[in-house]
Coordinates of C-alpha atoms (C1' of nucleotides) in Angstrom, one line a residue:
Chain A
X9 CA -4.9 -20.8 11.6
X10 CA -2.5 -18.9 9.0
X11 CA 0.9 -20.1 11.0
X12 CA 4.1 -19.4 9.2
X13 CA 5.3 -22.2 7.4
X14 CA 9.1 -21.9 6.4
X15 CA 8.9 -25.1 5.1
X16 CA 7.3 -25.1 2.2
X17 CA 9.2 -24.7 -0.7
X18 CA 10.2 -21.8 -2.7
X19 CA 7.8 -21.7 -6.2
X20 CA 10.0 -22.1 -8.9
X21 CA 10.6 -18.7 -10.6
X22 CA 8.5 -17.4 -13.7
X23 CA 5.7 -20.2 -12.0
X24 CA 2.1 -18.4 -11.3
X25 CA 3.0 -19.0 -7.5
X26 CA 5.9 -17.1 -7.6
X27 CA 4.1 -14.3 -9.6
X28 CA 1.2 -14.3 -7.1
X29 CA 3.9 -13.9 -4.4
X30 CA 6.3 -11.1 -5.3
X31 CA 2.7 -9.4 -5.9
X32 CA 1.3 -9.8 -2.5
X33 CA 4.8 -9.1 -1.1
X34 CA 5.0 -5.6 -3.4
X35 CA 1.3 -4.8 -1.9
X36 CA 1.1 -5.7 1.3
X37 CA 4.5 -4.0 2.3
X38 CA 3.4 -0.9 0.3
X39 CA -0.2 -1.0 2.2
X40 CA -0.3 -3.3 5.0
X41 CA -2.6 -6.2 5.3
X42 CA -5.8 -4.7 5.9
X43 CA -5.3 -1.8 3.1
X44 CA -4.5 -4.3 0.0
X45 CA -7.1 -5.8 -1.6
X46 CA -7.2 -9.0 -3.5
X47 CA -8.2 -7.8 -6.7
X48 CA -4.7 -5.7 -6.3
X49 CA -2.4 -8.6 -5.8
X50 CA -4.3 -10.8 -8.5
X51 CA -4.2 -6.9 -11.2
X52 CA -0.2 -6.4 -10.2
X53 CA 0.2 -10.7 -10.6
X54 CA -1.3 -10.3 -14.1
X55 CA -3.2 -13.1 -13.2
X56 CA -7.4 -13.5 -12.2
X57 CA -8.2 -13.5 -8.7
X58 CA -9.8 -16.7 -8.8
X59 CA -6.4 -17.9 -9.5
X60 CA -5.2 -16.2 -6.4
X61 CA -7.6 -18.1 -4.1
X62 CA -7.0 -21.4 -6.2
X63 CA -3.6 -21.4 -5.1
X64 CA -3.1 -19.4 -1.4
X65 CA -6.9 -20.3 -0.3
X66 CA -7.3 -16.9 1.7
X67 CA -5.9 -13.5 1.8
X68 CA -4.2 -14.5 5.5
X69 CA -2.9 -17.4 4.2
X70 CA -1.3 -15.8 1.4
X71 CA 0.0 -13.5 3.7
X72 CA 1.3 -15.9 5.9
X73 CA 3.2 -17.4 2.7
X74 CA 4.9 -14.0 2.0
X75 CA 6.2 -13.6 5.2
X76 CA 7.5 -16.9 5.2
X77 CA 9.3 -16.3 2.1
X78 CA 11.0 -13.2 3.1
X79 CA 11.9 -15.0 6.6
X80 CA 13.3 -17.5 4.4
X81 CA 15.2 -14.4 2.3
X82 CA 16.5 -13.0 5.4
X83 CA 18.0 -16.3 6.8
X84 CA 20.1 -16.7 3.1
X85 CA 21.4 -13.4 3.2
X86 CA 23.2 -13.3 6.0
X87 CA 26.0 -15.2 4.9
X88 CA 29.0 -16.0 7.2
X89 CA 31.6 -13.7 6.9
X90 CA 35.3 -13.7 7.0
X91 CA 36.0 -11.9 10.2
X92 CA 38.5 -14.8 11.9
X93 CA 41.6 -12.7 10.2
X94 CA 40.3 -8.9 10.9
X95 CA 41.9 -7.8 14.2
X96 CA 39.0 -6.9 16.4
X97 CA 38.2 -3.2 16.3
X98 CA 38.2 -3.8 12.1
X99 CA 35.6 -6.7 12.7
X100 CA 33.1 -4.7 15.2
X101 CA 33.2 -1.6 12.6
X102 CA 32.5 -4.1 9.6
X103 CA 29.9 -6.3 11.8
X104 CA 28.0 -2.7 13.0
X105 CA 28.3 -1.3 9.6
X106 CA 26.3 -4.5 7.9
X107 CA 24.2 -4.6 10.7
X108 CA 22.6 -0.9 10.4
X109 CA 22.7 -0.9 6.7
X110 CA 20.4 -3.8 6.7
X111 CA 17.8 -2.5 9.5
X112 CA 17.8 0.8 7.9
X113 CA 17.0 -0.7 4.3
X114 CA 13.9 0.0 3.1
X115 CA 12.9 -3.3 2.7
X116 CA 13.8 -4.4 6.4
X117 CA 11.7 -1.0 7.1
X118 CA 8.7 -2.2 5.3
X119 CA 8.8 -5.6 6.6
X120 CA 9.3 -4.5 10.1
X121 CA 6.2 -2.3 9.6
X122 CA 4.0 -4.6 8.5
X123 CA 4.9 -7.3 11.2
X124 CA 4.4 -5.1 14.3
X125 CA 1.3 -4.2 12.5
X126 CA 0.0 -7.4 12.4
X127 CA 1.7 -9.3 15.5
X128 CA -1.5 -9.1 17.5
X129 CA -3.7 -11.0 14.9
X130 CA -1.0 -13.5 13.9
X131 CA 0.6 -14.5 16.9
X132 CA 2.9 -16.9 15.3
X133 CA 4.1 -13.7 12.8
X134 CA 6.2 -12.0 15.6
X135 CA 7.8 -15.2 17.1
X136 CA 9.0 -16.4 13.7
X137 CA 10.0 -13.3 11.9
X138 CA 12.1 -12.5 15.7
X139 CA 13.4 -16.1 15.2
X140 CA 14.4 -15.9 11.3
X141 CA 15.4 -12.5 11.5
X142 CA 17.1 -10.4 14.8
X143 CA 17.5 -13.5 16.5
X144 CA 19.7 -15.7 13.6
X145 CA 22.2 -12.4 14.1
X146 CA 22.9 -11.6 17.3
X147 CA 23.2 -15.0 17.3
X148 CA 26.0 -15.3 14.7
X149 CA 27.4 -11.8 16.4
X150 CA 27.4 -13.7 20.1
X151 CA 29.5 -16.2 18.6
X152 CA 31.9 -14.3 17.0
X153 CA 32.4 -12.3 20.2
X154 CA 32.6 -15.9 22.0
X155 CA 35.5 -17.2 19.9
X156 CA 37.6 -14.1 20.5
X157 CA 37.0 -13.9 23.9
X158 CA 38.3 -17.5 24.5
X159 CA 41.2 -16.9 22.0
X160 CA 41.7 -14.0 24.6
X161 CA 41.8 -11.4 22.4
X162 CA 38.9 -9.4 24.8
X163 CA 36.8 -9.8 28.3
X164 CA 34.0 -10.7 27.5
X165 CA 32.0 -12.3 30.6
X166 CA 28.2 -12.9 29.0
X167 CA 28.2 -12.7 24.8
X168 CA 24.6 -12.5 24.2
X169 CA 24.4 -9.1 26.9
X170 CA 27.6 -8.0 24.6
X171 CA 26.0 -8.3 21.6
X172 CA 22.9 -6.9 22.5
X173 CA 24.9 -3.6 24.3
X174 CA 26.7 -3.4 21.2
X175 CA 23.5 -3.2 18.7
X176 CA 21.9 -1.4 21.3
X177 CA 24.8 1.6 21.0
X178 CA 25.2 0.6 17.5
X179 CA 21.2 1.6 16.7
X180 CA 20.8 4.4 18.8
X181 CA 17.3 5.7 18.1
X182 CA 18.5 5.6 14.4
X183 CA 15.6 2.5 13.9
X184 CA 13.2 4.8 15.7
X185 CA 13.8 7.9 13.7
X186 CA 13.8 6.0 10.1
X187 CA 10.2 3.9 11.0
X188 CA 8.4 7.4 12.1
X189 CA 9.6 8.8 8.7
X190 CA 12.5 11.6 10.2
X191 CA 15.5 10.5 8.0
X192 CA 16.4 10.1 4.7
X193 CA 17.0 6.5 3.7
X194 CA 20.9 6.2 4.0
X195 CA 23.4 8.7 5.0
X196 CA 26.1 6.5 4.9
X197 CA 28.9 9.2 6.1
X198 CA 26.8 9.7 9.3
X199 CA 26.4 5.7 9.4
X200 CA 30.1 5.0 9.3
X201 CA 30.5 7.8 11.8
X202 CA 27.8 6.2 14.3
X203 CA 29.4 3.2 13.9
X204 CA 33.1 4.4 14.6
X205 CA 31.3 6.1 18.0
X206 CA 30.1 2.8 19.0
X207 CA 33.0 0.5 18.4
X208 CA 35.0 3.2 20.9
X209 CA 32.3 3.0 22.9
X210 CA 32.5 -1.2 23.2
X211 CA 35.6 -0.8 23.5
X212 CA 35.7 0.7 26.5
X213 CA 33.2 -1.3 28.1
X214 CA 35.0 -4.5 27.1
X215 CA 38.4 -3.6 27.1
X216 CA 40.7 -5.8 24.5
X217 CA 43.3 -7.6 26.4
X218 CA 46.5 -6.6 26.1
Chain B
X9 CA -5.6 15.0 4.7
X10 CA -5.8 14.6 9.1
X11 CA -3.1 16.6 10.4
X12 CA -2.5 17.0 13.9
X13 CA -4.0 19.4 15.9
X14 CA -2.1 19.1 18.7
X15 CA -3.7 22.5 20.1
X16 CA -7.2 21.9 20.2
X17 CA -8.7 21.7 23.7
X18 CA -9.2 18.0 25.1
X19 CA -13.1 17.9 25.5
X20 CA -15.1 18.1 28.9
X21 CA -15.1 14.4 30.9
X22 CA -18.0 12.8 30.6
X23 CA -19.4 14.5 27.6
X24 CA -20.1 12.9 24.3
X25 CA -17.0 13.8 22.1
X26 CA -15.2 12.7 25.4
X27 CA -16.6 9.3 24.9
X28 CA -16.1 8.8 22.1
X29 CA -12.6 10.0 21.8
X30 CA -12.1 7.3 24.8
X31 CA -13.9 4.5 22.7
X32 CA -11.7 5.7 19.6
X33 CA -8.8 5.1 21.8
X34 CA -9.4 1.9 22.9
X35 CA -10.5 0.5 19.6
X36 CA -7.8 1.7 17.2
X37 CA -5.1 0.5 19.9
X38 CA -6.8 -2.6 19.8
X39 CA -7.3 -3.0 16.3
X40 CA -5.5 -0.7 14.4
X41 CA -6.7 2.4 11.7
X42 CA -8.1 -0.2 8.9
X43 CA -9.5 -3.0 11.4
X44 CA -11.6 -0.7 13.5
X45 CA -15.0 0.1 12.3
X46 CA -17.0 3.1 12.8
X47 CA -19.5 0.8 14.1
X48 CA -17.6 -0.4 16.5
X49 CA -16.3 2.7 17.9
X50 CA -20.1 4.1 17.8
X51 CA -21.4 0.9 19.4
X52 CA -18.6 1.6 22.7
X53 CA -19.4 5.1 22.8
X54 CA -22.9 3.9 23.4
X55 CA -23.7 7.1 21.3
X56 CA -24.8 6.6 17.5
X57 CA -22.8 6.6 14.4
X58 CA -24.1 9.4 13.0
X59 CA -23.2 11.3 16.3
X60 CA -19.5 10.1 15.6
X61 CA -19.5 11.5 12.6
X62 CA -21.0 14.9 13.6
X63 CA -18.3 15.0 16.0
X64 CA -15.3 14.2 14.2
X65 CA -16.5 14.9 10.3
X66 CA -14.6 11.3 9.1
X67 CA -12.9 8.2 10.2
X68 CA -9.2 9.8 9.5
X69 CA -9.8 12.9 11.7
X70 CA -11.5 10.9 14.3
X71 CA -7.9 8.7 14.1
X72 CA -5.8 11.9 14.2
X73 CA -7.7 13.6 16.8
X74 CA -7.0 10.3 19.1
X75 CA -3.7 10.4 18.3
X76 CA -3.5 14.3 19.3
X77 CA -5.0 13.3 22.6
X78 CA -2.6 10.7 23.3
X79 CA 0.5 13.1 22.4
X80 CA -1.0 15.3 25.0
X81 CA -1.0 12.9 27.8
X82 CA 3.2 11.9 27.1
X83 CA 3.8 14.9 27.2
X84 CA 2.4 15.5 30.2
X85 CA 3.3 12.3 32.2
X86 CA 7.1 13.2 31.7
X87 CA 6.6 15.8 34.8
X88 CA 9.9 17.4 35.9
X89 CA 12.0 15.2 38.0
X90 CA 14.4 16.1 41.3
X91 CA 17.3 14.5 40.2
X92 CA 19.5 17.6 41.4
X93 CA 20.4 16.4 44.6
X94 CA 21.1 12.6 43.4
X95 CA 24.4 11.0 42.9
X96 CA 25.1 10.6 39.2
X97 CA 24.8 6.9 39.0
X98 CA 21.4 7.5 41.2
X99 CA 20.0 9.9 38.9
X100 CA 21.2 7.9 36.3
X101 CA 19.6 4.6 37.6
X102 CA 16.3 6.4 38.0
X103 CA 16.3 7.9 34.6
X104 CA 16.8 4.4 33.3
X105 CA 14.0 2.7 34.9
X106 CA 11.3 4.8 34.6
X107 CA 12.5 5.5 30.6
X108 CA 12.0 1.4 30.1
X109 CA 9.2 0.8 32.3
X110 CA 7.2 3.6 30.4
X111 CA 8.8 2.1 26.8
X112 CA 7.7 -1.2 27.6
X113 CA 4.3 -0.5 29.1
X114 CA 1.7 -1.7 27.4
X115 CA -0.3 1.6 26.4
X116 CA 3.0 2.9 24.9
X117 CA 3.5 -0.1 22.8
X118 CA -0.5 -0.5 21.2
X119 CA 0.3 3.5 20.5
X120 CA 4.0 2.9 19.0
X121 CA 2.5 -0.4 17.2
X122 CA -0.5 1.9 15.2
X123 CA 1.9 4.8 14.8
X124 CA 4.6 2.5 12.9
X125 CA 1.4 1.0 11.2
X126 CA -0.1 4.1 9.8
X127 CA 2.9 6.8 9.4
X128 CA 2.9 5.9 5.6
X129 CA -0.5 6.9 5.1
X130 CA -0.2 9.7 7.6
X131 CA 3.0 11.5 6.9
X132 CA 2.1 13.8 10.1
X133 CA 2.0 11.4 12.4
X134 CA 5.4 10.0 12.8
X135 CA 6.8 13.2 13.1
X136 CA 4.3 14.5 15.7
X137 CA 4.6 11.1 17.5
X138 CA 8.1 12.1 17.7
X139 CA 8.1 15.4 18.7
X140 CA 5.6 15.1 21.1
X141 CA 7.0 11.7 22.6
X142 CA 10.4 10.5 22.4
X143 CA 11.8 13.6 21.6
X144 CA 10.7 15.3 24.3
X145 CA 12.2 13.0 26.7
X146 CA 15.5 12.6 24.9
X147 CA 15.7 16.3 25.1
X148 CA 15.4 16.3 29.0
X149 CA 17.9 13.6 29.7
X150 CA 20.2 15.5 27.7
X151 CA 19.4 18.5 29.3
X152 CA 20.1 16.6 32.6
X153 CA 23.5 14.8 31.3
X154 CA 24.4 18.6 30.0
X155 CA 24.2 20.2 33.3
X156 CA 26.1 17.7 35.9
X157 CA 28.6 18.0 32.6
X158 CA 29.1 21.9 33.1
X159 CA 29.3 21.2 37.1
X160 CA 32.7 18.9 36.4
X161 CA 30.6 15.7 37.6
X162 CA 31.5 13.7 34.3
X163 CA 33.1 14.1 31.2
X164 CA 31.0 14.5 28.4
X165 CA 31.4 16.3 24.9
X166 CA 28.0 15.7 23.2
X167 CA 24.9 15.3 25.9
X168 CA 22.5 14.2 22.7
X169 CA 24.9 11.5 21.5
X170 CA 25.3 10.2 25.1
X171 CA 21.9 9.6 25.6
X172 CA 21.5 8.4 22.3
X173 CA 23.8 6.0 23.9
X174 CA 22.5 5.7 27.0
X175 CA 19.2 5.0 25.8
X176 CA 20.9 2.3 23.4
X177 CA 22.3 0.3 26.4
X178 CA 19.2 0.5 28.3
X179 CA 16.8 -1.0 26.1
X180 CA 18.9 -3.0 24.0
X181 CA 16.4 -5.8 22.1
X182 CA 14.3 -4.9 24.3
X183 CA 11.7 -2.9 23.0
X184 CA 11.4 -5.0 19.9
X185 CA 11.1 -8.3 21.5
X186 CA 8.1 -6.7 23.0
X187 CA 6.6 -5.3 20.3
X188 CA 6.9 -8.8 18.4
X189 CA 5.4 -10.4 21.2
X190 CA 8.0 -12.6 22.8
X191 CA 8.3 -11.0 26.3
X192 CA 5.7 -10.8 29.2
X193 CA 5.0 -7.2 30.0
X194 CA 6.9 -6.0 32.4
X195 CA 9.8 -7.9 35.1
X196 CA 10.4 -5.8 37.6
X197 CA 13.8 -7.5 38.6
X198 CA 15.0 -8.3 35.3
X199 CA 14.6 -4.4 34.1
X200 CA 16.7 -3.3 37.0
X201 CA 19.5 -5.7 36.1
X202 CA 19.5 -4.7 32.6
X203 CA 19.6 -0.4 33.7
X204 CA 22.3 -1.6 36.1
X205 CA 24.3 -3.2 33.5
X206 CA 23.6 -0.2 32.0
X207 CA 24.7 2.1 34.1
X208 CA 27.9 0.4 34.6
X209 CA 28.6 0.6 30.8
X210 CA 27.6 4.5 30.3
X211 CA 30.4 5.4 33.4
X212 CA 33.2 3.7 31.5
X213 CA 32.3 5.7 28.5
X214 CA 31.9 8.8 30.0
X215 CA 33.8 8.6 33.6
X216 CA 32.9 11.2 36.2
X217 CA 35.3 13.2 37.0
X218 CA 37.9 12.4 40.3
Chain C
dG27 C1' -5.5 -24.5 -13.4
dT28 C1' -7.4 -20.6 -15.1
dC29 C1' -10.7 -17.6 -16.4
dT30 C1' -15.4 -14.4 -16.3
dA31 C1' -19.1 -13.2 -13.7
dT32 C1' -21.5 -12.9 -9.5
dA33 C1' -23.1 -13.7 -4.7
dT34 C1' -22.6 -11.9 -0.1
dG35 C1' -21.5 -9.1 3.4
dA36 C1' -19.3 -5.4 5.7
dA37 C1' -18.2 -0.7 6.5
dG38 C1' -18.0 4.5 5.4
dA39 C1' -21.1 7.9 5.1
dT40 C1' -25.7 10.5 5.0
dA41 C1' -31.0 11.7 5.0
dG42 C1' -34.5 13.1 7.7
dA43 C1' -37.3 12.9 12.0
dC44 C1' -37.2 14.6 16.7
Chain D
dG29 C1' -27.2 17.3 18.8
dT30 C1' -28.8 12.9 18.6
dC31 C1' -31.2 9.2 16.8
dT32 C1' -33.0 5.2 13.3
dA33 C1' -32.8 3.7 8.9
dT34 C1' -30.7 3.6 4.6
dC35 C1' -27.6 4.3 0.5
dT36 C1' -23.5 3.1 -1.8
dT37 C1' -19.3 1.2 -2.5
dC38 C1' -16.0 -2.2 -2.5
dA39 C1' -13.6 -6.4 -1.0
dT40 C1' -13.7 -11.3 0.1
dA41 C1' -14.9 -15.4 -1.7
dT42 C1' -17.1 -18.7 -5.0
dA43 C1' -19.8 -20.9 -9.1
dG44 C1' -19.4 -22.7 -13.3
dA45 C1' -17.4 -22.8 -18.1
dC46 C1' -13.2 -24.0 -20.6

DNA sequence: GTCTATATGAAGATAGAC
DNA sequence: GTCTATCTTCATATAGAC
């Protein structure tokens, strides 16, 4: 029961649906799943609760729906960028810069929360959110390292390891630090720096040809 | 309310409150805060509820005072090591493996998972979590990079950054594919590849010294 | 589809005997 | 300190009218 289904279509806006939704998504990533309460979703929806259960069934299921929704969300924002005329060091800064601005959101923080939460109850949550999610943009990142790397522009022997060495320096325990509640939301002077530390960093490791 | 008393003296082995703090453990691992009942944790204790409660006063110190005892135990698993006498891409190598292995093992992920999950509610426990766990160990490593630094072994300006970075490389996605679920515990083989790469990586960064 | 009102059950916490 | 039995609250879910 209650798989993810990123199928279904988007409620159209203003619709009782879409109210119920943006609710439950507002609650459950301010409480978690266990914490919010029915009564909450259907009070913040305006709406009655019966409502609620006439049109989600149960409270997993209308959890379910949320996360699929905001899987769905994730996939549309990351649009492709223009990176083919950036020389290469100007494309890793712009590519880690989007990259930790977006995990360290408080959105992606409250999301993330809530899925590793609930991962071991809903088995499917993890796989798909990993899927929608971390995996659409390494993927997108491994590819852009791919098409330099045959245009010869860098050495770059296995692009999915890059990628992931990349993040991996990009992130630092930054990820940590922001879900246990140490940092302030942004610091985007110490973000750009971070950044600048790991492109040198990749650079080394991957040395652009010359 | 439920702070951490991080100082209050584990209770004899064998003895009720020692019971019960082990049933406590396993159930809110398990489970997490919200899905674990008192009942439940009474009914593993093989000890009464009402005993749980004149133990522990309420559900939310019962949770801290678990998650006291487990800071106690990291920070005593990370004994001092004998890395002195290693080569540094030895040390190195062994600082890496048993850093992921302990990451990725499944106690430290049920802990990490209910620690994410409850920080909002508990705004102590992140930042004790932190202090007690991966702090601690980041703190060591540097300590470790900073010395064969001052002995002219490697080149190195800021030990915390680099094992920010070090750390970075070495898990990579790792840790969160876990958490969501999408790798098996452990692979031996695959873990020492992914230090090795690691390793390789971090020396080109920061070369030792001729 | 949407509401009000209610049934049902679970879980946190306690009273009172031993 | 420890138990059994119970109180009380609150959340999921549904019945039934409109």
């Amino acid at each position: 029961m209650a798989r993810l289904d990123l199928d279904r279509k988007e409620p159209a806006t203003g619709s009782k649906p879409a109210q119920i939704l943006a609710a439950a998504r507002a609650e459950f990533l301010r409480q978690g799943f266990a914490a919010t309460s029915m009564d909450a979703i259907a009070r913040a929806a305006t709406v009655s609760k019966a409502t609620v259960y006439a049109h989600f069934g149960n409270k997993e299921d209308l959890f379910a729906a949320m996360v699929a929704s905001n899987c769905r969300r994730i996939a549309e924002t990351l649009a492709e960028e223009t990176l083919e005329g950036l020389p290469v060091r100007e494309a890793l800064t712009q590519i880690g810069r989007q990259f930790l601005a977006f995990l360290l959101s408080p959105d992606t923080q409250a999301i993330y929360r809530v899925v590793v939460a609930e991962t071991p109850r809903f088995p499917d949550l993890g796989r798909r959110f990993y899927a929608a999610g971390p995996q659409n943009t390494r993927g997108r990142i491994a590819f852009y390292l791919e098409r330099i790397a045959s245009r010869g522009l860098i050495r770059i022997d296995d692009p999915a390891r890059a990628t992931e060495m990349f993040l991996g320096m990009v992130v630092g325990h930054r990820h940590l630090r922001r879900v246990l509640g140490l940092d302030a939301p942004a610091g985007e002077a110490e973000m750009a720096e971070a950044v600048g530390r790991a492109v040198d960093a990749f650079l080394k490791v991957y040395p652009p040809e010359a």
